[in-house]
PDB file of C-alpha atoms in Angstrom:
ATOM      1  CA  MET T   1       0.000   0.000   0.000  1.00  0.00           C
ATOM      2  CA  LEU T   2       2.821   2.346   0.855  1.00  0.00           C
ATOM      3  CA  MET T   3       4.536   1.494  -2.435  1.00  0.00           C
ATOM      4  CA  GLN T   4       1.426   2.346  -4.473  1.00  0.00           C
ATOM      5  CA  SER T   5       1.028   5.711  -2.708  1.00  0.00           C
ATOM      6  CA  THR T   6       4.666   6.599  -3.422  1.00  0.00           C
ATOM      7  CA  GLU T   7       4.261   5.763  -7.126  1.00  0.00           C
ATOM      8  CA  MET T   8       1.181   7.991  -7.367  1.00  0.00           C
ATOM      9  CA  GLN T   9       3.049  10.831  -5.679  1.00  0.00           C
ATOM     10  CA  CYS T  10       5.930  10.457  -8.167  1.00  0.00           C
ATOM     11  CA  VAL T  11       3.503  10.532 -11.081  1.00  0.00           C
ATOM     12  CA  ALA T  12       1.790  13.617  -9.624  1.00  0.00           C
ATOM     13  CA  VAL T  13       5.126  15.354  -9.100  1.00  0.00           C
ATOM     14  CA  SER T  14       6.292  14.601 -12.628  1.00  0.00           C
ATOM     15  CA  ASP T  15       2.996  15.932 -14.079  1.00  0.00           C
ATOM     16  CA  ALA T  16       3.399  19.121 -12.047  1.00  0.00           C
ATOM     17  CA  ALA T  17       7.016  19.414 -13.146  1.00  0.00           C
ATOM     18  CA  ARG T  18       6.044  18.936 -16.802  1.00  0.00           C
ATOM     19  CA  SER T  19       3.317  21.565 -16.648  1.00  0.00           C
ATOM     20  CA  THR T  20       5.671  24.001 -14.881  1.00  0.00           C
ATOM     21  CA  LEU T  21       8.360  23.356 -17.465  1.00  0.00           C
ATOM     22  CA  GLY T  22       5.807  23.827 -20.282  1.00  0.00           C
ATOM     23  CA  ALA T  23       4.617  27.141 -18.809  1.00  0.00           C
ATOM     24  CA  PHE T  24       8.245  28.271 -18.423  1.00  0.00           C
ATOM     25  CA  LEU T  25       9.105  27.379 -22.025  1.00  0.00           C
ATOM     26  CA  GLY T  26       5.916  29.062 -23.283  1.00  0.00           C
ATOM     27  CA  GLY T  27       6.898  32.197 -21.372  1.00  0.00           C
ATOM     28  CA  LEU T  28      10.394  32.103 -22.882  1.00  0.00           C
ATOM     29  CA  ILE T  29       8.945  31.817 -26.380  1.00  0.00           C
ATOM     30  CA  LEU T  30       6.607  34.736 -25.674  1.00  0.00           C
ATOM     31  CA  VAL T  31       9.427  36.902 -24.302  1.00  0.00           C
ATOM     32  CA  GLY T  32      11.602  36.006 -27.305  1.00  0.00           C
ATOM     33  CA  ALA T  33       8.810  37.037 -29.698  1.00  0.00           C
ATOM     34  CA  LEU T  34       8.367  40.353 -27.871  1.00  0.00           C
ATOM     35  CA  VAL T  35      12.102  41.094 -27.923  1.00  0.00           C
ATOM     36  CA  TRP T  36      12.182  40.301 -31.661  1.00  0.00           C
ATOM     37  CA  ALA T  37       9.209  42.624 -32.296  1.00  0.00           C
ATOM     38  CA  VAL T  38      10.841  45.482 -30.374  1.00  0.00           C
ATOM     39  CA  ARG T  39      14.138  45.061 -32.231  1.00  0.00           C
ATOM     40  CA  LEU T  40      12.282  44.989 -35.570  1.00  0.00           C
ATOM     41  CA  GLY T  41      10.437  48.179 -34.602  1.00  0.00           C
ATOM     42  CA  MET T  42      13.718  49.870 -33.703  1.00  0.00           C
ATOM     43  CA  LYS T  43      15.206  48.826 -37.046  1.00  0.00           C
ATOM     44  CA  VAL T  44      12.216  50.226 -38.964  1.00  0.00           C
ATOM     45  CA  ARG T  45      12.311  53.437 -36.908  1.00  0.00           C
ATOM     46  CA  ARG T  46      16.010  53.964 -37.732  1.00  0.00           C
ATOM     47  CA  LYS T  47      15.179  53.924 -41.451  1.00  0.00           C
ATOM     48  CA  GLU T  48      12.512  56.632 -41.123  1.00  0.00           C
ATOM     49  CA  PRO T  49      13.445  60.299 -41.631  1.00  0.00           C
ATOM     50  CA  ARG T  50      14.277  62.160 -38.455  1.00  0.00           C
ATOM     51  CA  ARG T  51      11.651  64.191 -36.654  1.00  0.00           C
ATOM     52  CA  PRO T  52      11.711  67.951 -37.235  1.00  0.00           C
ATOM     53  CA  ARG T  53      13.388  70.064 -34.563  1.00  0.00           C
ATOM     54  CA  PRO T  54      11.293  72.684 -32.717  1.00  0.00           C
ATOM     55  CA  ASP T  55      12.686  75.490 -34.898  1.00  0.00           C
ATOM     56  CA  GLU T  56      11.609  73.554 -38.012  1.00  0.00           C
ATOM     57  CA  GLN T  57       7.997  73.242 -36.857  1.00  0.00           C
ATOM     58  CA  PRO T  58       5.298  75.326 -38.607  1.00  0.00           C
ATOM     59  CA  GLN T  59       4.781  78.738 -36.985  1.00  0.00           C
ATOM     60  CA  LEU T  60       1.610  80.782 -36.576  1.00  0.00           C
ATOM     61  CA  PRO T  61       1.397  83.791 -38.871  1.00  0.00           C
ATOM     62  CA  ARG T  62       2.065  87.178 -37.260  1.00  0.00           C
ATOM     63  CA  SER T  63      -1.612  88.052 -37.686  1.00  0.00           C
ATOM     64  CA  GLY T  64      -2.531  85.162 -35.388  1.00  0.00           C
ATOM     65  CA  PRO T  65      -4.459  81.978 -36.014  1.00  0.00           C
ATOM     66  CA  VAL T  66      -6.640  81.757 -39.088  1.00  0.00           C
ATOM     67  CA  GLN T  67     -10.268  82.457 -38.232  1.00  0.00           C
ATOM     68  CA  GLU T  68     -13.212  80.367 -39.363  1.00  0.00           C
ATOM     69  CA  VAL T  69     -15.099  81.690 -42.368  1.00  0.00           C
ATOM     70  CA  ARG T  70     -18.768  80.881 -42.822  1.00  0.00           C
ATOM     71  CA  GLU T  71     -20.360  81.332 -46.188  1.00  0.00           C
ATOM     72  CA  LEU T  72     -23.095  79.789 -48.256  1.00  0.00           C
ATOM     73  CA  ARG T  73     -21.874  77.742 -51.210  1.00  0.00           C
ATOM     74  CA  GLU T  74     -23.670  76.647 -54.364  1.00  0.00           C
ATOM     75  CA  PRO T  75     -22.768  73.982 -56.904  1.00  0.00           C
ATOM     76  CA  ASP T  76     -20.328  75.001 -59.596  1.00  0.00           C
ATOM     77  CA  GLU T  77     -21.611  73.867 -62.962  1.00  0.00           C
ATOM     78  CA  MET T  78     -19.482  71.678 -65.199  1.00  0.00           C
ATOM     79  CA  PRO T  79     -18.143  73.782 -68.076  1.00  0.00           C
ATOM     80  CA  LEU T  80     -19.306  72.630 -71.482  1.00  0.00           C
ATOM     81  CA  ALA T  81     -16.870  72.018 -74.286  1.00  0.00           C
ATOM     82  CA  ALA T  82     -17.147  74.396 -77.245  1.00  0.00           C
ATOM     83  CA  ASP T  83     -17.593  71.472 -79.576  1.00  0.00           C
ATOM     84  CA  ARG T  84     -19.217  68.156 -78.575  1.00  0.00           C
ATOM     85  CA  SER T  85     -16.264  66.256 -80.024  1.00  0.00           C
ATOM     86  CA  GLU T  86     -13.811  68.319 -77.946  1.00  0.00           C
ATOM     87  CA  ARG T  87     -12.693  66.614 -74.783  1.00  0.00           C
ATOM     88  CA  LEU T  88     -12.495  68.505 -71.457  1.00  0.00           C
ATOM     89  CA  LYS T  89      -9.097  68.442 -69.810  1.00  0.00           C
ATOM     90  CA  PRO T  90      -8.375  68.857 -66.080  1.00  0.00           C
ATOM     91  CA  ARG T  91      -7.144  72.401 -66.646  1.00  0.00           C
ATOM     92  CA  ASN T  92     -10.617  73.276 -68.005  1.00  0.00           C
ATOM     93  CA  LEU T  93     -12.291  72.248 -64.739  1.00  0.00           C
ATOM     94  CA  HIS T  94     -12.553  74.366 -61.610  1.00  0.00           C
ATOM     95  CA  ALA T  95     -10.610  73.629 -58.429  1.00  0.00           C
ATOM     96  CA  SER T  96     -13.644  72.629 -56.347  1.00  0.00           C
ATOM     97  CA  GLY T  97     -17.197  71.498 -56.953  1.00  0.00           C
ATOM     98  CA  SER T  98     -18.763  74.587 -55.411  1.00  0.00           C
ATOM     99  CA  LYS T  99     -18.472  78.358 -55.478  1.00  0.00           C
ATOM    100  CA  ARG T 100     -19.449  81.223 -53.196  1.00  0.00           C
ATOM    101  CA  SER T 101     -23.150  82.013 -53.445  1.00  0.00           C
ATOM    102  CA  GLU T 102     -24.250  85.495 -54.461  1.00  0.00           C
ATOM    103  CA  ASN T 103     -26.949  85.467 -51.751  1.00  0.00           C
ATOM    104  CA  GLN T 104     -25.382  85.086 -48.290  1.00  0.00           C
ATOM    105  CA  ASP T 105     -28.688  85.339 -46.376  1.00  0.00           C
ATOM    106  CA  ILE T 106     -29.155  82.242 -44.228  1.00  0.00           C
ATOM    107  CA  PRO T 107     -32.585  80.658 -44.838  1.00  0.00           C
ATOM    108  CA  ARG T 108     -34.753  80.411 -41.698  1.00  0.00           C
ATOM    109  CA  TRP T 109     -37.729  78.226 -40.900  1.00  0.00           C
ATOM    110  CA  ASN T 110     -41.165  79.767 -41.175  1.00  0.00           C
ATOM    111  CA  THR T 111     -42.964  79.938 -37.818  1.00  0.00           C
ATOM    112  CA  GLY T 112     -45.330  77.001 -37.309  1.00  0.00           C
ATOM    113  CA  ASP T 113     -44.033  75.230 -40.401  1.00  0.00           C
ATOM    114  CA  SER T 114     -41.379  72.954 -38.948  1.00  0.00           C
ATOM    115  CA  SER T 115     -43.424  70.171 -37.354  1.00  0.00           C
ATOM    116  CA  SER T 116     -42.700  66.600 -38.301  1.00  0.00           C
ATOM    117  CA  PHE T 117     -44.963  63.577 -38.484  1.00  0.00           C
ATOM    118  CA  GLY T 118     -46.180  62.558 -35.030  1.00  0.00           C
ATOM    119  CA  SER T 119     -44.630  65.488 -33.174  1.00  0.00           C
ATOM    120  CA  GLY T 120     -47.943  66.982 -32.099  1.00  0.00           C
ATOM    121  CA  GLY T 121     -47.532  70.052 -34.307  1.00  0.00           C
ATOM    122  CA  ALA T 122     -50.393  71.954 -35.914  1.00  0.00           C
ATOM    123  CA  ASP T 123     -52.649  69.873 -38.176  1.00  0.00           C
ATOM    124  CA  LYS T 124     -52.761  71.348 -41.708  1.00  0.00           C
ATOM    125  CA  THR T 125     -55.539  69.173 -43.180  1.00  0.00           C
TER     126      THR T 125
END
């Protein structure tokens, strides 16, 4: 009986030792992969251009920061070619798809006209 108990303890100890050794080896592999990744990152970083020094950074203009401009825009029509067979080239097109509107008055809602379906607004039937 004593012999059987000792054998079971040896088997239990060897299983514990194997699992500990497996966890240790797994940790070593993980640490090795992390060290490799850091070294690779350092190698890639060395190849990149250097960061600009503080005196090379963009500076604010003397007039101060640029202020926000609000304006109404309207679509800019596509210019038509003089002849249908003539092909438009990029230099014939405008820089953006919109232009400044002649009328800069902001449209407002009419009073009592802005109710939506089911909001309890005035019934217009």
